[in-house]
mmCIF file of C-alpha atoms and ligand atoms in Angstrom:
data_model
loop_
_atom_site.group_PDB
_atom_site.id
_atom_site.type_symbol
_atom_site.label_atom_id
_atom_site.label_comp_id
_atom_site.label_asym_id
_atom_site.label_seq_id
_atom_site.Cartn_x
_atom_site.Cartn_y
_atom_site.Cartn_z
ATOM 1 C CA MET A 114 80.306 121.511 -41.818
ATOM 2 C CA GLY A 115 82.198 121.752 -45.056
ATOM 3 C CA GLU A 116 85.048 119.393 -44.252
ATOM 4 C CA THR A 117 85.735 116.747 -46.874
ATOM 5 C CA PRO A 118 85.731 113.399 -45.088
ATOM 6 C CA CYS A 119 88.608 111.023 -45.786
ATOM 7 C CA ALA A 120 87.508 108.301 -48.219
ATOM 8 C CA GLU A 121 89.755 105.603 -46.670
ATOM 9 C CA ASN A 122 88.152 106.012 -43.270
ATOM 10 C CA ASN A 123 85.563 103.224 -43.266
ATOM 11 C CA THR A 124 83.989 104.357 -39.949
ATOM 12 C CA ILE A 125 82.224 107.099 -41.909
ATOM 13 C CA LYS A 126 78.651 106.267 -42.719
ATOM 14 C CA GLN A 127 76.822 107.853 -45.620
ATOM 15 C CA GLU A 128 73.245 108.722 -44.649
ATOM 16 C CA GLN A 129 70.439 108.722 -47.191
ATOM 17 C CA THR A 130 68.553 111.994 -47.174
ATOM 18 C CA GLU A 131 65.270 113.356 -48.444
ATOM 19 C CA ARG A 132 64.878 116.692 -50.201
ATOM 20 C CA PHE A 133 61.794 118.443 -51.465
ATOM 21 C CA LEU A 134 62.226 119.826 -54.953
ATOM 22 C CA CYS A 135 59.928 122.281 -56.684
ATOM 23 C CA SER A 136 57.789 120.705 -59.392
ATOM 24 C CA SER A 137 58.078 123.760 -61.630
ATOM 25 C CA CYS A 138 61.732 124.889 -61.263
ATOM 26 C CA GLY A 139 63.539 122.084 -59.406
ATOM 27 C CA GLY A 140 64.587 124.429 -56.573
ATOM 28 C CA ASN A 141 64.648 123.518 -52.890
ATOM 29 C CA MET A 142 61.275 123.817 -51.135
ATOM 30 C CA VAL A 143 61.139 124.633 -47.421
ATOM 31 C CA PHE A 144 58.354 124.600 -44.839
ATOM 32 C CA GLU A 145 57.058 128.150 -44.379
ATOM 33 C CA PRO A 146 55.494 128.659 -40.896
ATOM 34 C CA LYS A 147 53.329 131.611 -42.046
ATOM 35 C CA LYS A 148 51.641 129.523 -44.748
ATOM 36 C CA GLN A 149 52.013 126.094 -43.107
ATOM 37 C CA LYS A 150 53.017 124.830 -46.570
ATOM 38 C CA LEU A 151 56.161 123.991 -48.520
ATOM 39 C CA VAL A 152 57.288 127.043 -50.486
ATOM 40 C CA CYS A 153 59.923 127.168 -53.269
ATOM 41 C CA LEU A 154 62.730 129.579 -52.366
ATOM 42 C CA TYR A 155 63.214 130.477 -56.035
ATOM 43 C CA CYS A 156 59.832 130.740 -57.750
ATOM 44 C CA SER A 157 57.407 130.880 -54.753
ATOM 45 C CA ASN A 158 55.591 127.751 -55.948
ATOM 46 C CA GLU A 159 53.615 126.220 -53.037
ATOM 47 C CA SER A 160 52.807 122.653 -52.075
ATOM 48 C CA GLU A 161 50.484 121.360 -49.326
ATOM 49 C CA VAL A 162 51.737 119.288 -46.405
ATOM 50 C CA ASN A 163 49.430 116.712 -44.916
ATOM 51 C CA PHE A 164 48.762 117.373 -41.201
ATOM 52 C CA GLU A 165 47.688 114.124 -39.540
ATOM 53 C CA LYS A 166 46.669 114.271 -35.925
ATOM 54 C CA THR A 167 45.178 110.814 -35.522
ATOM 55 C CA ASN A 168 47.098 107.636 -34.803
ATOM 56 C CA ILE A 169 49.759 109.248 -32.623
ATOM 57 C CA ILE A 170 50.586 106.264 -30.476
ATOM 58 C CA GLU A 171 52.118 105.874 -27.065
ATOM 59 C CA ASN A 172 54.828 103.198 -27.141
ATOM 60 C CA ASP A 173 55.590 100.587 -24.515
ATOM 61 C CA PHE A 174 58.673 101.654 -22.562
ATOM 62 C CA TYR A 175 60.153 98.218 -21.773
ATOM 63 C CA ILE A 176 59.749 96.819 -25.278
ATOM 64 C CA ALA A 177 61.515 99.830 -26.823
ATOM 65 C CA GLU A 178 64.195 99.940 -24.149
ATOM 66 C CA ASN A 179 65.194 96.351 -24.907
ATOM 67 C CA THR A 180 65.004 96.565 -28.676
ATOM 68 C CA LYS A 181 65.598 100.062 -30.012
ATOM 69 C CA ASN A 182 67.223 102.244 -27.364
ATOM 70 C CA LYS A 183 70.543 103.485 -28.698
ATOM 71 C CA ASN A 184 73.503 105.576 -27.651
ATOM 72 C CA TRP A 185 75.492 106.946 -30.568
ATOM 73 C CA GLU A 186 79.224 106.849 -29.930
ATOM 74 C CA ASN A 187 81.376 109.200 -31.991
ATOM 75 C CA GLU A 188 79.817 107.933 -35.184
ATOM 76 C CA LYS A 189 80.969 109.995 -38.181
ATOM 77 C CA ARG A 190 78.331 110.541 -40.838
ATOM 78 C CA ILE A 191 78.149 112.365 -44.148
ATOM 79 C CA ILE A 192 75.426 113.313 -46.564
ATOM 80 C CA LYS A 193 75.914 113.554 -50.308
ATOM 81 C CA CYS A 194 74.013 116.335 -52.070
ATOM 82 C CA GLU A 195 72.376 115.313 -55.331
ATOM 83 C CA SER A 196 71.931 118.936 -56.388
ATOM 84 C CA CYS A 197 75.620 119.911 -56.388
ATOM 85 C CA GLY A 198 77.467 116.641 -55.727
ATOM 86 C CA ALA A 199 79.190 117.904 -52.565
ATOM 87 C CA GLN A 200 79.593 115.894 -49.388
ATOM 88 C CA THR A 201 78.821 117.490 -46.043
ATOM 89 C CA LEU A 202 79.923 116.147 -42.679
ATOM 90 C CA LEU A 203 76.933 115.902 -40.346
ATOM 91 C CA ASP A 204 77.065 117.452 -36.898
ATOM 92 C CA GLU A 205 77.160 114.755 -34.234
ATOM 93 C CA ASN A 206 73.499 114.947 -33.273
ATOM 94 C CA SER A 207 72.028 116.264 -36.495
ATOM 95 C CA THR A 208 69.200 114.634 -38.456
ATOM 96 C CA ALA A 209 68.351 117.582 -40.714
ATOM 97 C CA GLN A 210 71.044 119.864 -42.052
ATOM 98 C CA PHE A 211 71.914 122.075 -45.002
ATOM 99 C CA CYS A 212 74.362 121.238 -47.807
ATOM 100 C CA ALA A 213 77.519 123.187 -46.963
ATOM 101 C CA PHE A 214 77.951 124.177 -50.610
ATOM 102 C CA CYS A 215 74.526 124.925 -52.104
ATOM 103 C CA GLY A 216 72.491 125.428 -48.909
ATOM 104 C CA SER A 217 69.744 122.968 -49.872
ATOM 105 C CA SER A 218 67.881 121.323 -46.997
ATOM 106 C CA HIS A 219 68.538 117.605 -46.346
ATOM 107 C CA ILE A 220 66.553 115.420 -43.959
ATOM 108 C CA ILE A 221 67.909 112.001 -42.940
ATOM 109 C CA LYS A 222 65.457 109.274 -43.996
ATOM 110 C CA THR A 223 63.928 107.899 -40.819
ATOM 111 C CA GLN A 224 64.468 104.288 -41.855
ATOM 112 C CA GLU A 225 68.227 105.040 -42.020
ATOM 113 C CA VAL A 226 68.334 106.210 -38.403
ATOM 114 C CA ALA A 227 69.111 103.458 -35.935
ATOM 115 C CA GLY A 228 67.448 104.002 -32.574
ATOM 116 C CA ILE A 229 64.020 105.357 -31.751
ATOM 117 C CA VAL A 230 62.605 107.633 -34.434
ATOM 118 C CA PRO A 231 60.298 110.567 -33.646
ATOM 119 C CA GLU A 232 56.752 109.681 -34.581
ATOM 120 C CA SER A 233 55.259 113.118 -34.102
ATOM 121 C CA LEU A 234 56.186 116.785 -33.943
ATOM 122 C CA ILE A 235 54.838 120.303 -33.551
ATOM 123 C CA PRO A 236 55.484 122.253 -36.771
ATOM 124 C CA PHE A 237 56.966 125.761 -36.590
ATOM 125 C CA VAL A 238 54.232 128.404 -36.259
ATOM 126 C CA ILE A 239 56.552 131.378 -35.610
ATOM 127 C CA SER A 240 58.347 132.450 -38.817
ATOM 128 C CA LYS A 241 61.958 133.640 -38.884
ATOM 129 C CA ASP A 242 60.815 137.267 -39.343
ATOM 130 C CA ALA A 243 58.423 137.014 -36.399
ATOM 131 C CA ALA A 244 61.175 135.415 -34.304
ATOM 132 C CA GLY A 245 63.437 138.374 -35.154
ATOM 133 C CA VAL A 246 60.812 140.869 -33.967
ATOM 134 C CA LEU A 247 60.232 138.903 -30.738
ATOM 135 C CA PHE A 248 63.953 138.874 -30.030
ATOM 136 C CA SER A 249 64.484 142.583 -30.610
ATOM 137 C CA ASN A 250 61.475 143.404 -28.385
ATOM 138 C CA TRP A 251 62.870 141.138 -25.688
ATOM 139 C CA ILE A 252 66.315 142.692 -25.731
ATOM 140 C CA LYS A 253 64.934 146.246 -25.684
ATOM 141 C CA LYS A 254 63.003 145.465 -22.519
ATOM 142 C CA LEU A 255 66.063 144.140 -20.672
ATOM 143 C CA PHE A 256 66.719 146.876 -18.177
ATOM 144 C CA PHE A 257 70.255 145.782 -17.339
ATOM 145 C CA ALA A 258 71.456 145.086 -20.889
ATOM 146 C CA PRO A 259 74.156 147.488 -22.058
ATOM 147 C CA ARG A 260 72.927 150.146 -24.481
ATOM 148 C CA ALA A 261 75.478 149.064 -27.112
ATOM 149 C CA LEU A 262 73.895 145.609 -27.268
ATOM 150 C CA LYS A 263 70.388 146.976 -27.773
ATOM 151 C CA SER A 264 71.422 148.593 -31.034
ATOM 152 C CA ASN A 265 74.170 146.252 -32.288
ATOM 153 C CA TYR A 266 73.007 142.664 -31.928
ATOM 154 C CA ASN A 267 73.230 140.453 -34.966
ATOM 155 C CA MET A 268 70.086 138.615 -36.044
ATOM 156 C CA ASN A 269 71.608 136.623 -38.909
ATOM 157 C CA LYS A 270 72.534 133.649 -36.812
ATOM 158 C CA MET A 271 68.949 132.779 -35.836
ATOM 159 C CA LYS A 272 68.389 129.080 -36.500
ATOM 160 C CA GLY A 273 65.166 127.100 -36.409
ATOM 161 C CA VAL A 274 65.874 123.757 -34.743
ATOM 162 C CA TYR A 275 63.650 120.785 -33.975
ATOM 163 C CA ILE A 276 64.739 119.608 -30.528
ATOM 164 C CA PRO A 277 64.065 115.979 -29.486
ATOM 165 C CA PHE A 278 61.917 115.325 -26.411
ATOM 166 C CA TRP A 279 60.467 112.311 -24.632
ATOM 167 C CA THR A 280 57.040 112.318 -23.070
ATOM 168 C CA TYR A 281 56.216 109.649 -20.507
ATOM 169 C CA ASP A 282 52.931 108.359 -19.100
ATOM 170 C CA SER A 283 52.636 106.079 -16.097
ATOM 171 C CA HIS A 284 50.295 104.827 -13.424
ATOM 172 C CA THR A 285 51.861 105.172 -9.983
ATOM 173 C CA PHE A 286 51.016 103.311 -6.774
ATOM 174 C CA SER A 287 52.757 104.520 -3.614
ATOM 175 C CA ASP A 288 52.852 103.110 -0.059
ATOM 176 C CA TYR A 289 53.675 105.696 2.547
ATOM 177 C CA THR A 290 54.331 106.164 6.255
ATOM 178 C CA ALA A 291 54.556 109.526 7.996
ATOM 179 C CA GLU A 292 53.617 111.483 11.084
ATOM 180 C CA ARG A 293 50.697 113.877 10.911
ATOM 181 C CA GLY A 294 50.815 116.930 13.134
ATOM 182 C CA THR A 295 47.689 118.681 14.442
ATOM 183 C CA TYR A 296 47.914 122.072 16.122
ATOM 184 C CA TYR A 297 46.258 122.823 19.456
ATOM 185 C CA TYR A 298 46.568 125.785 21.781
ATOM 186 C CA VAL A 299 47.157 125.964 25.496
ATOM 187 C CA THR A 300 46.933 128.931 27.778
ATOM 188 C CA GLU A 301 50.113 129.588 29.668
ATOM 189 C CA THR A 302 50.731 132.179 32.313
ATOM 190 C CA GLU A 303 54.002 133.794 33.090
ATOM 191 C CA TRP A 304 55.413 136.568 35.177
ATOM 192 C CA VAL A 305 56.822 139.634 33.451
ATOM 193 C CA GLU A 306 58.583 142.670 34.728
ATOM 194 C CA GLU A 307 57.036 145.948 33.505
ATOM 195 C CA ASP A 308 57.955 149.452 34.726
ATOM 196 C CA GLY A 309 59.553 147.898 37.793
ATOM 197 C CA GLU A 310 56.379 145.938 38.637
ATOM 198 C CA ARG A 311 55.956 142.180 38.477
ATOM 199 C CA LYS A 312 52.806 141.166 36.574
ATOM 200 C CA GLN A 313 51.144 137.904 35.601
ATOM 201 C CA VAL A 314 50.155 137.637 31.919
ATOM 202 C CA THR A 315 48.424 134.812 30.071
ATOM 203 C CA LYS A 316 49.066 133.877 26.485
ATOM 204 C CA GLN A 317 48.010 131.296 23.891
ATOM 205 C CA VAL A 318 50.798 128.908 22.939
ATOM 206 C CA ARG A 319 50.632 126.645 19.870
ATOM 207 C CA LYS A 320 51.551 122.972 20.337
ATOM 208 C CA THR A 321 51.540 120.081 17.871
ATOM 209 C CA SER A 322 50.271 116.575 18.534
ATOM 210 C CA TRP A 323 51.818 113.943 16.281
ATOM 211 C CA SER A 324 50.213 110.706 15.146
ATOM 212 C CA TYR A 325 51.619 107.925 13.023
ATOM 213 C CA VAL A 326 49.871 107.425 9.661
ATOM 214 C CA SER A 327 50.302 105.017 6.779
ATOM 215 C CA GLY A 328 48.429 104.298 3.574
ATOM 216 C CA ASP A 329 48.594 104.198 -0.154
ATOM 217 C CA TYR A 330 48.171 106.754 -2.910
ATOM 218 C CA SER A 331 47.787 106.331 -6.648
ATOM 219 C CA LYS A 332 47.957 108.813 -9.480
ATOM 220 C CA PHE A 333 48.194 108.691 -13.266
ATOM 221 C CA TYR A 334 50.795 110.899 -14.927
ATOM 222 C CA ASP A 335 50.250 111.975 -18.529
ATOM 223 C CA ASP A 336 52.838 113.430 -20.931
ATOM 224 C CA ILE A 337 55.703 114.279 -18.567
ATOM 225 C CA LEU A 338 57.914 116.268 -20.959
ATOM 226 C CA ILE A 339 61.673 115.596 -20.859
ATOM 227 C CA ASN A 340 64.303 117.322 -23.003
ATOM 228 C CA ALA A 341 66.297 114.634 -24.876
ATOM 229 C CA SER A 342 69.051 117.004 -26.034
ATOM 230 C CA ALA A 343 72.201 117.333 -23.936
ATOM 231 C CA GLN A 344 73.104 120.457 -25.953
ATOM 232 C CA ILE A 345 70.150 122.504 -24.787
ATOM 233 C CA ASN A 346 70.045 123.939 -21.300
ATOM 234 C CA ASN A 347 67.058 122.617 -19.289
ATOM 235 C CA HIS A 348 66.765 125.844 -17.368
ATOM 236 C CA ILE A 349 66.044 127.894 -20.509
ATOM 237 C CA ILE A 350 63.785 125.183 -21.954
ATOM 238 C CA SER A 351 61.633 125.198 -18.821
ATOM 239 C CA LYS A 352 61.128 128.955 -19.254
ATOM 240 C CA LEU A 353 59.928 128.408 -22.844
ATOM 241 C CA GLU A 354 57.286 125.904 -21.724
ATOM 242 C CA PRO A 355 54.488 125.090 -22.061
ATOM 243 C CA PHE A 356 54.172 123.634 -25.525
ATOM 244 C CA ASN A 357 50.652 122.776 -26.546
ATOM 245 C CA LEU A 358 51.055 119.029 -27.123
ATOM 246 C CA LYS A 359 47.489 118.778 -28.440
ATOM 247 C CA GLU A 360 48.911 120.219 -31.673
ATOM 248 C CA LEU A 361 51.236 117.256 -32.286
ATOM 249 C CA VAL A 362 51.034 115.913 -35.841
ATOM 250 C CA LEU A 363 52.477 112.727 -37.309
ATOM 251 C CA TYR A 364 56.131 113.063 -38.299
ATOM 252 C CA LYS A 365 56.738 113.931 -41.950
ATOM 253 C CA PRO A 366 60.142 114.993 -43.305
ATOM 254 C CA GLU A 367 58.449 117.910 -45.160
ATOM 255 C CA PHE A 368 58.028 119.750 -41.836
ATOM 256 C CA LEU A 369 61.826 119.656 -41.333
ATOM 257 C CA SER A 370 62.715 121.124 -44.726
ATOM 258 C CA GLY A 371 64.442 124.467 -44.140
ATOM 259 C CA PHE A 372 65.219 123.711 -40.489
ATOM 260 C CA LEU A 373 67.832 121.863 -38.489
ATOM 261 C CA ALA A 374 66.864 118.812 -36.455
ATOM 262 C CA GLU A 375 68.673 117.037 -33.673
ATOM 263 C CA ARG A 376 68.572 113.388 -32.680
ATOM 264 C CA TYR A 377 68.353 112.470 -29.007
ATOM 265 C CA SER A 378 71.540 112.478 -26.946
ATOM 266 C CA ILE A 379 69.731 111.636 -23.700
ATOM 267 C CA ASP A 380 68.411 108.131 -24.351
ATOM 268 C CA LEU A 381 65.030 106.651 -23.475
ATOM 269 C CA LYS A 382 66.193 105.143 -20.167
ATOM 270 C CA SER A 383 68.103 108.231 -18.960
ATOM 271 C CA GLY A 384 65.090 110.349 -19.916
ATOM 272 C CA TRP A 385 62.849 108.106 -17.801
ATOM 273 C CA LYS A 386 65.172 108.531 -14.777
ATOM 274 C CA ILE A 387 64.706 112.317 -15.044
ATOM 275 C CA ALA A 388 60.932 111.855 -15.433
ATOM 276 C CA GLU A 389 60.893 109.609 -12.353
ATOM 277 C CA GLU A 390 62.587 112.335 -10.273
ATOM 278 C CA LYS A 391 59.985 114.862 -11.468
ATOM 279 C CA ILE A 392 57.141 112.459 -10.635
ATOM 280 C CA GLU A 393 58.524 111.604 -7.161
ATOM 281 C CA SER A 394 58.975 115.231 -6.248
ATOM 282 C CA ASP A 395 55.371 115.871 -7.318
ATOM 283 C CA LEU A 396 54.171 112.777 -5.428
ATOM 284 C CA SER A 397 55.871 113.970 -2.252
ATOM 285 C CA GLY A 398 53.692 117.098 -2.352
ATOM 286 C CA GLU A 399 50.569 115.167 -3.355
ATOM 287 C CA ILE A 400 50.948 112.630 -0.548
ATOM 288 C CA ARG A 401 51.527 115.366 2.052
ATOM 289 C CA GLN A 402 48.312 116.983 0.825
ATOM 290 C CA HIS A 403 46.520 113.631 0.982
ATOM 291 C CA ILE A 404 47.669 113.012 4.592
ATOM 292 C CA GLY A 405 46.353 116.415 5.581
ATOM 293 C CA GLY A 406 46.663 117.816 9.112
ATOM 294 C CA ASP A 407 48.604 120.987 9.842
ATOM 295 C CA GLU A 408 52.062 119.516 9.262
ATOM 296 C CA VAL A 409 53.581 116.289 7.982
ATOM 297 C CA ARG A 410 56.975 114.970 9.046
ATOM 298 C CA ASN A 411 59.147 111.906 8.414
ATOM 299 C CA LEU A 412 57.331 111.081 5.177
ATOM 300 C CA SER A 413 58.712 108.058 3.441
ATOM 301 C CA PHE A 414 57.149 106.359 0.428
ATOM 302 C CA SER A 415 57.962 103.835 -2.234
ATOM 303 C CA THR A 416 56.367 103.936 -5.657
ATOM 304 C CA ALA A 417 55.588 101.201 -8.158
ATOM 305 C CA TYR A 418 55.184 102.241 -11.782
ATOM 306 C CA ASP A 419 52.857 100.433 -14.123
ATOM 307 C CA ALA A 420 52.173 100.615 -17.857
ATOM 308 C CA ILE A 421 54.938 103.104 -18.656
ATOM 309 C CA LYS A 422 54.385 104.542 -22.112
ATOM 310 C CA PHE A 423 56.376 107.063 -24.075
ATOM 311 C CA LYS A 424 56.367 109.182 -27.199
ATOM 312 C CA HIS A 425 59.408 110.508 -28.971
ATOM 313 C CA ILE A 426 58.607 113.953 -30.367
ATOM 314 C CA LEU A 427 60.284 116.988 -31.936
ATOM 315 C CA LEU A 428 59.511 120.511 -30.741
ATOM 316 C CA PRO A 429 60.300 123.742 -32.653
ATOM 317 C CA ILE A 430 62.746 126.249 -31.145
ATOM 318 C CA TRP A 431 64.445 129.309 -32.612
ATOM 319 C CA ILE A 432 67.978 129.539 -31.258
ATOM 320 C CA SER A 433 70.559 132.240 -31.576
ATOM 321 C CA ALA A 434 73.835 133.056 -29.958
ATOM 322 C CA TYR A 435 75.373 136.475 -29.906
ATOM 323 C CA ILE A 436 78.759 137.631 -28.789
ATOM 324 C CA TYR A 437 79.123 140.626 -26.535
ATOM 325 C CA LYS A 438 82.595 141.608 -25.282
ATOM 326 C CA THR A 439 84.086 138.175 -26.156
ATOM 327 C CA LYS A 440 81.427 136.265 -24.213
ATOM 328 C CA VAL A 441 78.751 134.133 -25.916
ATOM 329 C CA TYR A 442 75.116 134.504 -24.853
ATOM 330 C CA ARG A 443 72.251 132.329 -26.007
ATOM 331 C CA PHE A 444 68.630 133.048 -26.463
ATOM 332 C CA MET A 445 65.717 130.908 -27.570
ATOM 333 C CA ILE A 446 62.152 131.308 -28.734
ATOM 334 C CA ASN A 447 59.389 128.731 -28.476
ATOM 335 C CA GLY A 448 58.625 128.143 -32.197
ATOM 336 C CA GLN A 449 54.990 127.351 -31.410
ATOM 337 C CA THR A 450 53.985 130.068 -28.897
ATOM 338 C CA GLY A 451 56.638 132.787 -29.330
ATOM 339 C CA GLU A 452 57.705 132.663 -25.657
ATOM 340 C CA VAL A 453 61.228 134.151 -25.422
ATOM 341 C CA ASP A 454 64.023 133.582 -22.952
ATOM 342 C CA GLY A 455 67.769 133.825 -22.855
ATOM 343 C CA GLU A 456 70.902 134.910 -21.150
ATOM 344 C CA SER A 457 71.910 138.524 -21.292
ATOM 345 C CA PRO A 458 74.952 140.548 -20.393
ATOM 346 C CA VAL A 459 74.546 142.923 -17.476
ATOM 347 C CA SER A 460 75.701 146.504 -17.660
ATOM 348 C CA THR A 461 77.656 147.150 -14.430
ATOM 349 C CA VAL A 462 77.021 150.887 -14.805
ATOM 350 C CA LYS A 463 73.245 150.351 -14.782
ATOM 351 C CA VAL A 464 73.437 148.003 -11.785
ATOM 352 C CA MET A 465 75.517 150.582 -9.879
ATOM 353 C CA LEU A 466 73.023 153.344 -10.736
ATOM 354 C CA LEU A 467 70.130 151.203 -9.490
ATOM 355 C CA ILE A 468 71.944 150.463 -6.207
ATOM 356 C CA LEU A 469 72.662 154.190 -5.770
ATOM 357 C CA ALA A 470 69.006 154.969 -6.482
ATOM 358 C CA ILE A 471 67.863 152.448 -3.842
ATOM 359 C CA LEU A 472 70.344 153.822 -1.312
ATOM 360 C CA ALA A 473 69.086 157.333 -2.051
ATOM 361 C CA VAL A 474 65.470 156.255 -1.383
ATOM 362 C CA ILE A 475 66.461 154.529 1.873
ATOM 363 C CA GLY A 476 68.548 157.551 2.878
ATOM 364 C CA GLY A 477 65.678 159.918 2.020
ATOM 365 C CA ALA A 478 63.198 157.840 4.031
ATOM 366 C CA TYR A 479 65.554 157.767 7.006
ATOM 367 C CA PHE A 480 65.987 161.522 6.811
ATOM 368 C CA TYR A 481 62.202 162.017 6.560
ATOM 369 C CA PHE A 482 61.278 159.758 9.493
ATOM 370 C CA SER A 483 64.095 160.860 11.761
ATOM 371 C CA ASN A 484 62.952 164.490 11.393
ATOM 372 C CA LYS A 485 59.252 163.832 12.087
HETATM 373 ZN ZN1 ZN B 765 60.317 126.659 -57.860
HETATM 374 ZN ZN1 ZN B 766 74.486 120.881 -52.427
#
């Protein structure tokens, strides 16, 4: 941000942006999660945003893949601010950003964005203040975090970001072959040596009888959620889930005012590959269940997908990074539910103390039982 792009470089594209200006003072209005309205940062004037839940459509996967799917390659883009006249270089995957000079919120007009545009989103429910409280509670509960961190973290870098996601629906039809195992028990006798005497004992031994099975299995998958941002770690995202997708509303740039927004860096087709892996791993469990018996082995199945549909959506996440002893740690908050997760530094002193405490308990128990 803040670099002045070279005017001769014709690979730079100027994006048209939308801003929301206050009708009474002309200031920048931003979406306020606590009020679920646009609020002027200067005079507190408010303006309603229209929440539309109907008409959120599922799109046909193959039609979009052939016509609109897009991979952006090192495309340089700028926005020009009408409030102060400054130009701001856009981050590679950004679709909503702030003017580097006056801080006003700019949202790329959806018709200017090549590729698949988000048609719905979940607006932020958790405000920046609430996110700050959630984070400080989280960090205070971290047993292994160094004490210095618990009192010195910096909250100023908390950013509200709309992260792009795909959701996929599909009918699946699978043909499978496997072997089903059923347990049965036989009585076996054997000779054992006990106190110098040979004795005959009988025992129950479990055996498995295997039979070949084949068949078909079908299941409908609805709204398989796939992160479309390569910047955001899937592991953390999965800990922030679930999002309540019933609260999706039709996309309107007003919801993005005051936040950052990213465009997808994992495209529609790559997203579907990840969804397919999720579905097949689920199907493997489902088919085993369907076959029944006590055990299943050598399962092999092939799946046909029909009527694949998708939605491209934006989900709200509060993100912050903090530096502790020259290392960067990230944490995130689900902007809809307030679920918190992140990486944290570990205090080696506290880990050592815990290990010593465990050893002391084990040692104490040994001492107690060996003297009984
Ligand atoms: Zn105003
Ligand atoms: Zn500006």
